[in-house]
Short mmCIF file of C-alpha atoms in Angstrom, two decimals:
data_model
loop_
_atom_site.label_atom_id
_atom_site.label_comp_id
_atom_site.label_asym_id
_atom_site.label_seq_id
_atom_site.Cartn_x
_atom_site.Cartn_y
_atom_site.Cartn_z
CA UNK A 205 0.00 0.00 0.00
CA UNK A 206 2.73 2.49 0.98
CA UNK A 207 5.32 1.33 -1.51
CA UNK A 208 3.42 2.14 -4.73
CA UNK A 209 1.89 5.36 -3.39
CA UNK A 210 5.19 6.85 -2.20
CA UNK A 211 7.25 5.05 -4.89
CA UNK A 212 9.34 3.24 -2.28
CA UNK A 213 11.64 0.34 -3.02
CA UNK A 214 11.39 -1.10 0.51
CA UNK A 215 8.61 -1.68 2.98
CA UNK A 216 8.93 1.13 5.60
CA UNK A 217 6.97 -0.68 8.32
CA UNK A 218 8.57 -4.08 8.87
CA UNK A 219 8.54 -5.91 12.19
CA UNK A 220 12.24 -5.25 12.67
CA UNK A 221 13.28 -1.62 12.21
CA UNK A 222 15.68 -0.94 9.36
CA UNK A 223 18.29 1.80 9.95
CA UNK A 224 18.06 2.69 6.25
CA UNK A 225 14.59 4.12 7.03
CA UNK A 226 15.89 6.30 9.89
CA UNK A 227 14.67 9.89 9.67
CA UNK A 228 17.00 12.01 11.82
CA UNK A 229 14.60 14.28 13.66
CA UNK A 230 16.11 16.61 16.25
CA UNK A 231 15.08 14.40 19.18
CA UNK A 232 16.20 11.18 17.52
CA UNK A 233 19.53 12.70 16.52
CA UNK A 234 20.11 13.92 20.08
CA UNK A 235 19.24 10.51 21.51
CA UNK A 236 21.53 8.74 19.04
CA UNK A 237 24.37 11.16 19.81
CA UNK A 238 23.86 10.63 23.56
CA UNK A 239 23.93 6.85 23.14
CA UNK A 240 27.06 7.02 21.00
CA UNK A 241 28.77 9.34 23.51
CA UNK A 242 27.89 7.09 26.46
CA UNK A 243 29.26 4.01 24.74
CA UNK A 244 32.45 5.70 23.56
CA UNK A 245 33.10 7.28 26.97
CA UNK A 246 32.38 4.03 28.89
CA UNK A 247 29.49 5.54 30.87
CA UNK A 248 27.96 2.17 31.77
CA UNK A 249 24.28 1.39 31.31
CA UNK A 250 22.06 3.81 29.43
CA UNK A 251 18.26 3.81 29.51
CA UNK A 252 16.13 5.04 26.63
CA UNK A 253 12.43 5.30 27.36
CA UNK A 254 9.44 6.18 25.21
CA UNK A 255 6.06 5.08 24.03
CA UNK A 256 5.63 2.10 21.72
CA UNK A 257 6.57 3.02 18.17
CA UNK A 258 8.72 6.04 18.97
CA UNK A 259 11.91 4.55 17.52
CA UNK A 260 13.83 3.13 20.49
CA UNK A 261 14.76 -0.10 18.71
CA UNK A 262 15.56 1.78 15.52
CA UNK A 263 17.95 4.02 17.48
CA UNK A 264 19.65 0.94 18.89
CA UNK A 265 20.05 -0.56 15.44
CA UNK A 266 21.47 2.72 14.11
CA UNK A 267 23.92 2.83 17.02
CA UNK A 268 24.98 -0.76 16.37
CA UNK A 269 25.56 0.14 12.73
CA UNK A 270 27.79 3.05 13.74
CA UNK A 271 29.73 0.99 16.26
CA UNK A 272 30.16 -1.99 13.94
CA UNK A 273 32.71 0.05 11.99
CA UNK A 274 34.80 0.59 15.14
CA UNK A 275 37.73 -1.71 15.76
CA UNK A 276 37.99 -0.96 19.49
CA UNK A 277 34.43 -1.83 20.60
CA UNK A 278 33.07 -5.35 21.03
CA UNK A 279 29.34 -5.72 20.48
CA UNK A 280 26.77 -8.22 21.70
CA UNK A 281 23.12 -8.01 20.70
CA UNK A 282 20.99 -9.92 23.20
CA UNK A 283 17.48 -10.36 21.90
CA UNK A 284 16.36 -13.14 24.25
CA UNK A 285 15.10 -11.59 27.47
CA UNK A 286 14.61 -14.97 29.14
CA UNK A 287 18.17 -15.60 30.19
CA UNK A 288 19.27 -16.54 33.66
CA UNK A 289 21.90 -14.28 35.24
CA UNK A 290 24.57 -16.90 34.49
CA UNK A 291 23.45 -17.24 30.87
CA UNK A 292 23.48 -13.47 30.52
CA UNK A 293 27.08 -13.22 31.74
CA UNK A 294 28.21 -16.11 29.54
#
C-alpha cells in the first residue's frame, strides 16, 4: 500500500526496524548522539524510554551500525530476554 503510493523500493513498516529508514529528527539525533557518547566514553548502562513506536529499537540498530565500523568496541546483541543471570554473563 505504501510502496506504490510513495514510490518506495522497501517496505517502511517491517517488524524489525531498518536503519536505512531512519529519519533524523532533532530528538532522535540527540538521543543517538547521547547513546554514541555514552558508549564511547564508557558511561555504563544507558536507559532510553518512550512510548511504543517512537523509535527506540531503531535508534539501537542505528547505534549498532555506527559501532560496527569501530575496531575498538566489542558488540553483543541480546534479543532473548529470558536468560538466567549466568546465561546473561556467559
